[in-house]
Amino acid sequence: MRFISFSGVDGSGKSTQLQLLKTKLEQTGKKVAYFHAVEFSLANKIARLFHNQKTFQPGHEKATTNASWLMVVLREKFLFIDMLRFYYLLRRLQKDGYQYLLADRSFYDSLVNLSYLSSSAIVKFGMYFLEPLLPRADIAFYFDIAPEAIMAREHAPEQGIEYLRAKHALFQKKLSDWKLISIDANKEKEIIFQEIIQIIKP
């Protein structure tokens, strides 16, 4: 089974390209599983429960832009549990005969989110031990687009330009370490999709 992840800041076009790829693969008879890191996260499941949010809608989730060091430490612990749950999910999907797992955001995005929220040395020390446990995608795409271009769109993220700039910078620092394939997300979606297909060669 091939695990393909789509990462990037809010509004970079990840979900659009994932759905195009999912449709393409299914049309060729492939068995495709879908994964969304925010939906899968135990911490976010609990948060939705407290807010009486019964359903999850990708692209409509409210991003956390600040948190106390204690809340970040708790998210860090939940992330470790999520990683273990994910490895179990991979085994189950392989057993069920899935050929592709497409991830709309992945644990790369989760670590970037934690880095954005944390200023505590304790949290950063904990993340140092989490990073080697990251479930690595077979192909990991990063959608690279300037925050200013995202904010100029009709439906700009409510978090604002500084939030996007900070997360964009954190991703840039990890492109090489995580072997993310950078995609120019400023291009037309059809052109981007053809680039992705050429890389994947399904």
PDB file of C-alpha atoms in Angstrom:
ATOM      1  CA  MET A   1       0.000   0.000   0.000  1.00  0.00           C
ATOM      2  CA  ARG A   2       1.275   3.458  -0.901  1.00  0.00           C
ATOM      3  CA  PHE A   3       0.871   6.186   1.707  1.00  0.00           C
ATOM      4  CA  ILE A   4       0.671   9.647   0.110  1.00  0.00           C
ATOM      5  CA  SER A   5       0.345  12.796   2.210  1.00  0.00           C
ATOM      6  CA  PHE A   6      -0.644  16.372   1.360  1.00  0.00           C
ATOM      7  CA  SER A   7       0.737  19.064   3.672  1.00  0.00           C
ATOM      8  CA  GLY A   8       0.780  22.844   3.755  1.00  0.00           C
ATOM      9  CA  VAL A   9      -0.715  25.894   5.400  1.00  0.00           C
ATOM     10  CA  ASP A  10      -4.453  26.544   5.440  1.00  0.00           C
ATOM     11  CA  GLY A  11      -5.859  27.435   2.033  1.00  0.00           C
ATOM     12  CA  SER A  12      -2.934  26.080  -0.007  1.00  0.00           C
ATOM     13  CA  GLY A  13      -5.097  23.691  -2.053  1.00  0.00           C
ATOM     14  CA  LYS A  14      -4.330  20.349  -0.373  1.00  0.00           C
ATOM     15  CA  SER A  15      -7.916  19.097  -0.140  1.00  0.00           C
ATOM     16  CA  THR A  16      -8.716  19.985  -3.753  1.00  0.00           C
ATOM     17  CA  GLN A  17      -5.754  18.020  -5.103  1.00  0.00           C
ATOM     18  CA  LEU A  18      -6.369  15.072  -2.805  1.00  0.00           C
ATOM     19  CA  GLN A  19      -9.956  14.740  -4.026  1.00  0.00           C
ATOM     20  CA  LEU A  20      -8.806  14.944  -7.661  1.00  0.00           C
ATOM     21  CA  LEU A  21      -6.261  12.209  -7.040  1.00  0.00           C
ATOM     22  CA  LYS A  22      -8.716  10.035  -5.105  1.00  0.00           C
ATOM     23  CA  THR A  23     -11.225  10.236  -7.969  1.00  0.00           C
ATOM     24  CA  LYS A  24      -8.532   9.448 -10.564  1.00  0.00           C
ATOM     25  CA  LEU A  25      -7.269   6.405  -8.676  1.00  0.00           C
ATOM     26  CA  GLU A  26     -10.751   5.048  -8.019  1.00  0.00           C
ATOM     27  CA  GLN A  27     -11.621   5.433 -11.701  1.00  0.00           C
ATOM     28  CA  THR A  28      -8.712   3.137 -12.507  1.00  0.00           C
ATOM     29  CA  GLY A  29     -10.032   0.515 -10.106  1.00  0.00           C
ATOM     30  CA  LYS A  30      -7.760   1.240  -7.142  1.00  0.00           C
ATOM     31  CA  LYS A  31      -8.968   0.773  -3.577  1.00  0.00           C
ATOM     32  CA  VAL A  32      -8.289   4.109  -1.855  1.00  0.00           C
ATOM     33  CA  ALA A  33      -8.534   5.055   1.835  1.00  0.00           C
ATOM     34  CA  TYR A  34      -8.859   8.648   3.048  1.00  0.00           C
ATOM     35  CA  PHE A  35      -7.229  10.109   6.167  1.00  0.00           C
ATOM     36  CA  HIS A  36      -7.486  13.563   7.727  1.00  0.00           C
ATOM     37  CA  ALA A  37      -5.061  14.297  10.569  1.00  0.00           C
ATOM     38  CA  VAL A  38      -7.390  16.754  12.335  1.00  0.00           C
ATOM     39  CA  GLU A  39     -10.352  14.390  12.218  1.00  0.00           C
ATOM     40  CA  PHE A  40      -8.177  11.476  13.427  1.00  0.00           C
ATOM     41  CA  SER A  41      -6.619  13.414  16.318  1.00  0.00           C
ATOM     42  CA  LEU A  42      -7.854  12.349  19.765  1.00  0.00           C
ATOM     43  CA  ALA A  43      -7.238  15.842  21.127  1.00  0.00           C
ATOM     44  CA  ASN A  44      -9.482  17.335  18.438  1.00  0.00           C
ATOM     45  CA  LYS A  45     -12.124  14.640  18.906  1.00  0.00           C
ATOM     46  CA  ILE A  46     -12.334  15.582  22.599  1.00  0.00           C
ATOM     47  CA  ALA A  47     -12.449  19.297  21.740  1.00  0.00           C
ATOM     48  CA  ARG A  48     -15.318  18.704  19.301  1.00  0.00           C
ATOM     49  CA  LEU A  49     -17.133  16.712  21.988  1.00  0.00           C
ATOM     50  CA  PHE A  50     -16.869  19.606  24.459  1.00  0.00           C
ATOM     51  CA  HIS A  51     -18.148  22.009  21.798  1.00  0.00           C
ATOM     52  CA  ASN A  52     -20.994  19.638  20.905  1.00  0.00           C
ATOM     53  CA  GLN A  53     -19.718  19.404  17.336  1.00  0.00           C
ATOM     54  CA  LYS A  54     -21.109  16.091  16.113  1.00  0.00           C
ATOM     55  CA  THR A  55     -19.671  16.082  12.597  1.00  0.00           C
ATOM     56  CA  PHE A  56     -16.315  16.968  11.094  1.00  0.00           C
ATOM     57  CA  GLN A  57     -16.106  19.002   7.885  1.00  0.00           C
ATOM     58  CA  PRO A  58     -12.639  19.229   6.301  1.00  0.00           C
ATOM     59  CA  GLY A  59     -11.679  22.826   5.597  1.00  0.00           C
ATOM     60  CA  HIS A  60     -14.202  24.171   8.113  1.00  0.00           C
ATOM     61  CA  GLU A  61     -12.347  23.279  11.305  1.00  0.00           C
ATOM     62  CA  LYS A  62     -11.318  26.201  13.519  1.00  0.00           C
ATOM     63  CA  ALA A  63      -7.559  26.278  13.928  1.00  0.00           C
ATOM     64  CA  THR A  64      -6.026  26.696  17.376  1.00  0.00           C
ATOM     65  CA  THR A  65      -3.858  29.806  17.290  1.00  0.00           C
ATOM     66  CA  ASN A  66      -2.828  29.923  20.953  1.00  0.00           C
ATOM     67  CA  ALA A  67      -2.689  27.542  23.909  1.00  0.00           C
ATOM     68  CA  SER A  68      -1.166  27.342  27.375  1.00  0.00           C
ATOM     69  CA  TRP A  69       2.004  25.283  27.802  1.00  0.00           C
ATOM     70  CA  LEU A  70      -0.026  22.662  29.690  1.00  0.00           C
ATOM     71  CA  MET A  71      -2.491  22.309  26.813  1.00  0.00           C
ATOM     72  CA  VAL A  72       0.393  21.980  24.365  1.00  0.00           C
ATOM     73  CA  VAL A  73       2.006  19.279  26.531  1.00  0.00           C
ATOM     74  CA  LEU A  74      -1.303  17.401  26.555  1.00  0.00           C
ATOM     75  CA  ARG A  75      -1.565  17.716  22.773  1.00  0.00           C
ATOM     76  CA  GLU A  76       1.958  16.345  22.560  1.00  0.00           C
ATOM     77  CA  LYS A  77       0.949  13.252  24.566  1.00  0.00           C
ATOM     78  CA  PHE A  78      -2.161  12.766  22.452  1.00  0.00           C
ATOM     79  CA  LEU A  79      -0.036  13.038  19.317  1.00  0.00           C
ATOM     80  CA  PHE A  80       2.122  10.149  20.517  1.00  0.00           C
ATOM     81  CA  ILE A  81      -1.015   8.062  21.040  1.00  0.00           C
ATOM     82  CA  ASP A  82      -2.292   9.106  17.600  1.00  0.00           C
ATOM     83  CA  MET A  83       0.916   7.876  16.004  1.00  0.00           C
ATOM     84  CA  LEU A  84       0.482   4.458  17.600  1.00  0.00           C
ATOM     85  CA  ARG A  85      -3.159   4.381  16.479  1.00  0.00           C
ATOM     86  CA  PHE A  86      -2.089   5.289  12.969  1.00  0.00           C
ATOM     87  CA  TYR A  87       0.371   2.397  12.704  1.00  0.00           C
ATOM     88  CA  TYR A  88      -2.480   0.085  13.687  1.00  0.00           C
ATOM     89  CA  LEU A  89      -4.681   1.747  11.033  1.00  0.00           C
ATOM     90  CA  LEU A  90      -2.009   1.123   8.382  1.00  0.00           C
ATOM     91  CA  ARG A  91      -1.878  -2.589   9.212  1.00  0.00           C
ATOM     92  CA  ARG A  92      -5.673  -2.852   9.107  1.00  0.00           C
ATOM     93  CA  LEU A  93      -5.910  -1.090   5.733  1.00  0.00           C
ATOM     94  CA  GLN A  94      -3.213  -3.322   4.251  1.00  0.00           C
ATOM     95  CA  LYS A  95      -5.044  -6.397   5.520  1.00  0.00           C
ATOM     96  CA  ASP A  96      -8.268  -5.116   3.921  1.00  0.00           C
ATOM     97  CA  GLY A  97      -6.576  -4.798   0.543  1.00  0.00           C
ATOM     98  CA  TYR A  98      -6.306  -1.021   0.177  1.00  0.00           C
ATOM     99  CA  GLN A  99      -3.741   0.049  -2.398  1.00  0.00           C
ATOM    100  CA  TYR A 100      -3.521   3.735  -1.475  1.00  0.00           C
ATOM    101  CA  LEU A 101      -3.908   5.835   1.649  1.00  0.00           C
ATOM    102  CA  LEU A 102      -4.288   9.555   0.909  1.00  0.00           C
ATOM    103  CA  ALA A 103      -3.766  11.926   3.833  1.00  0.00           C
ATOM    104  CA  ASP A 104      -5.222  15.431   3.890  1.00  0.00           C
ATOM    105  CA  ARG A 105      -2.664  16.816   6.327  1.00  0.00           C
ATOM    106  CA  SER A 106      -0.535  14.332   8.166  1.00  0.00           C
ATOM    107  CA  PHE A 107       1.670  14.118  11.208  1.00  0.00           C
ATOM    108  CA  TYR A 108       4.039  16.563   9.527  1.00  0.00           C
ATOM    109  CA  ASP A 109       1.288  19.175   9.869  1.00  0.00           C
ATOM    110  CA  SER A 110       0.592  18.097  13.456  1.00  0.00           C
ATOM    111  CA  LEU A 111       4.220  18.689  14.467  1.00  0.00           C
ATOM    112  CA  VAL A 112       4.252  22.064  12.722  1.00  0.00           C
ATOM    113  CA  ASN A 113       1.105  22.999  14.650  1.00  0.00           C
ATOM    114  CA  LEU A 114       2.734  22.013  17.934  1.00  0.00           C
ATOM    115  CA  SER A 115       5.856  23.990  17.044  1.00  0.00           C
ATOM    116  CA  TYR A 116       3.712  27.024  16.260  1.00  0.00           C
ATOM    117  CA  LEU A 117       1.888  26.811  19.594  1.00  0.00           C
ATOM    118  CA  SER A 118       4.906  26.084  21.784  1.00  0.00           C
ATOM    119  CA  SER A 119       7.410  28.463  23.292  1.00  0.00           C
ATOM    120  CA  SER A 120       8.188  26.221  26.264  1.00  0.00           C
ATOM    121  CA  ALA A 121      11.533  24.411  26.350  1.00  0.00           C
ATOM    122  CA  ILE A 122       9.769  21.441  27.972  1.00  0.00           C
ATOM    123  CA  VAL A 123       7.462  21.077  24.985  1.00  0.00           C
ATOM    124  CA  LYS A 124      10.277  21.465  22.462  1.00  0.00           C
ATOM    125  CA  PHE A 125      12.267  18.793  24.316  1.00  0.00           C
ATOM    126  CA  GLY A 126       9.290  16.425  24.097  1.00  0.00           C
ATOM    127  CA  MET A 127       8.890  17.087  20.371  1.00  0.00           C
ATOM    128  CA  TYR A 128      12.545  16.165  19.864  1.00  0.00           C
ATOM    129  CA  PHE A 129      11.629  12.604  20.869  1.00  0.00           C
ATOM    130  CA  LEU A 130       8.389  12.564  18.886  1.00  0.00           C
ATOM    131  CA  GLU A 131       9.893  13.449  15.521  1.00  0.00           C
ATOM    132  CA  PRO A 132      11.748  10.128  14.950  1.00  0.00           C
ATOM    133  CA  LEU A 133       8.430   8.314  15.490  1.00  0.00           C
ATOM    134  CA  LEU A 134       6.695  10.228  12.686  1.00  0.00           C
ATOM    135  CA  PRO A 135       4.812   7.926  10.300  1.00  0.00           C
ATOM    136  CA  ARG A 136       6.639   8.741   7.066  1.00  0.00           C
ATOM    137  CA  ALA A 137       4.662   8.850   3.845  1.00  0.00           C
ATOM    138  CA  ASP A 138       5.924   7.032   0.764  1.00  0.00           C
ATOM    139  CA  ILE A 139       5.332  10.292  -1.114  1.00  0.00           C
ATOM    140  CA  ALA A 140       4.876  13.497   0.899  1.00  0.00           C
ATOM    141  CA  PHE A 141       3.757  16.628  -0.936  1.00  0.00           C
ATOM    142  CA  TYR A 142       4.121  20.129   0.462  1.00  0.00           C
ATOM    143  CA  PHE A 143       1.963  22.818  -1.171  1.00  0.00           C
ATOM    144  CA  ASP A 144       4.130  25.902  -1.257  1.00  0.00           C
ATOM    145  CA  ILE A 145       2.351  29.213  -1.668  1.00  0.00           C
ATOM    146  CA  ALA A 146       2.984  32.689  -0.250  1.00  0.00           C
ATOM    147  CA  PRO A 147       0.669  33.580   2.663  1.00  0.00           C
ATOM    148  CA  GLU A 148      -0.111  36.871   0.902  1.00  0.00           C
ATOM    149  CA  ALA A 149      -1.494  34.950  -2.082  1.00  0.00           C
ATOM    150  CA  ILE A 150      -3.734  32.881   0.187  1.00  0.00           C
ATOM    151  CA  MET A 151      -5.087  35.975   1.943  1.00  0.00           C
ATOM    152  CA  ALA A 152      -5.884  37.553  -1.438  1.00  0.00           C
ATOM    153  CA  ARG A 153      -8.286  34.722  -2.264  1.00  0.00           C
ATOM    154  CA  GLU A 154     -12.042  35.043  -1.941  1.00  0.00           C
ATOM    155  CA  HIS A 155     -12.258  32.686   1.047  1.00  0.00           C
ATOM    156  CA  ALA A 156      -9.165  33.625   3.044  1.00  0.00           C
ATOM    157  CA  PRO A 157      -8.439  31.761   6.324  1.00  0.00           C
ATOM    158  CA  GLU A 158      -9.745  33.635   9.341  1.00  0.00           C
ATOM    159  CA  GLN A 159      -6.498  33.100  11.272  1.00  0.00           C
ATOM    160  CA  GLY A 160      -4.822  35.963   9.444  1.00  0.00           C
ATOM    161  CA  ILE A 161      -1.558  36.663   7.662  1.00  0.00           C
ATOM    162  CA  GLU A 162       0.831  36.374  10.639  1.00  0.00           C
ATOM    163  CA  TYR A 163      -0.465  32.894  11.467  1.00  0.00           C
ATOM    164  CA  LEU A 164       0.108  31.765   7.878  1.00  0.00           C
ATOM    165  CA  ARG A 165       3.569  33.333   7.722  1.00  0.00           C
ATOM    166  CA  ALA A 166       4.675  31.614  10.921  1.00  0.00           C
ATOM    167  CA  LYS A 167       3.495  28.172   9.794  1.00  0.00           C
ATOM    168  CA  HIS A 168       4.918  28.682   6.297  1.00  0.00           C
ATOM    169  CA  ALA A 169       8.329  29.403   7.839  1.00  0.00           C
ATOM    170  CA  LEU A 170       8.142  26.293  10.050  1.00  0.00           C
ATOM    171  CA  PHE A 171       7.396  24.088   7.048  1.00  0.00           C
ATOM    172  CA  GLN A 172      10.287  25.609   5.090  1.00  0.00           C
ATOM    173  CA  LYS A 173      12.703  24.585   7.845  1.00  0.00           C
ATOM    174  CA  LYS A 174      11.572  20.951   7.631  1.00  0.00           C
ATOM    175  CA  LEU A 175      11.313  20.385   3.870  1.00  0.00           C
ATOM    176  CA  SER A 176      14.671  18.643   3.653  1.00  0.00           C
ATOM    177  CA  ASP A 177      14.502  16.745   6.962  1.00  0.00           C
ATOM    178  CA  TRP A 178      11.104  15.271   6.118  1.00  0.00           C
ATOM    179  CA  LYS A 179      11.870  14.807   2.405  1.00  0.00           C
ATOM    180  CA  LEU A 180       8.755  16.753   1.414  1.00  0.00           C
ATOM    181  CA  ILE A 181       8.220  17.247  -2.319  1.00  0.00           C
ATOM    182  CA  SER A 182       7.534  20.945  -2.830  1.00  0.00           C
ATOM    183  CA  ILE A 183       4.672  21.773  -5.196  1.00  0.00           C
ATOM    184  CA  ASP A 184       4.202  25.313  -6.506  1.00  0.00           C
ATOM    185  CA  ALA A 185       0.608  25.885  -5.358  1.00  0.00           C
ATOM    186  CA  ASN A 186       0.371  29.212  -7.227  1.00  0.00           C
ATOM    187  CA  LYS A 187      -0.291  27.351 -10.484  1.00  0.00           C
ATOM    188  CA  GLU A 188      -3.665  26.378 -11.923  1.00  0.00           C
ATOM    189  CA  LYS A 189      -5.139  23.325 -10.217  1.00  0.00           C
ATOM    190  CA  GLU A 190      -5.117  21.268 -13.440  1.00  0.00           C
ATOM    191  CA  ILE A 191      -1.383  21.910 -13.924  1.00  0.00           C
ATOM    192  CA  ILE A 192      -0.653  21.034 -10.286  1.00  0.00           C
ATOM    193  CA  PHE A 193      -2.645  17.818 -10.629  1.00  0.00           C
ATOM    194  CA  GLN A 194      -0.672  16.744 -13.703  1.00  0.00           C
ATOM    195  CA  GLU A 195       2.588  17.343 -11.812  1.00  0.00           C
ATOM    196  CA  ILE A 196       1.336  15.157  -8.956  1.00  0.00           C
ATOM    197  CA  ILE A 197       0.300  12.382 -11.355  1.00  0.00           C
ATOM    198  CA  GLN A 198       3.749  12.445 -12.997  1.00  0.00           C
ATOM    199  CA  ILE A 199       5.423  12.043  -9.600  1.00  0.00           C
ATOM    200  CA  ILE A 200       3.113   9.263  -8.400  1.00  0.00           C
ATOM    201  CA  LYS A 201       2.863   7.389 -11.716  1.00  0.00           C
ATOM    202  CA  PRO A 202      -0.119   5.305 -10.575  1.00  0.00           C
TER     203      PRO A 202
END
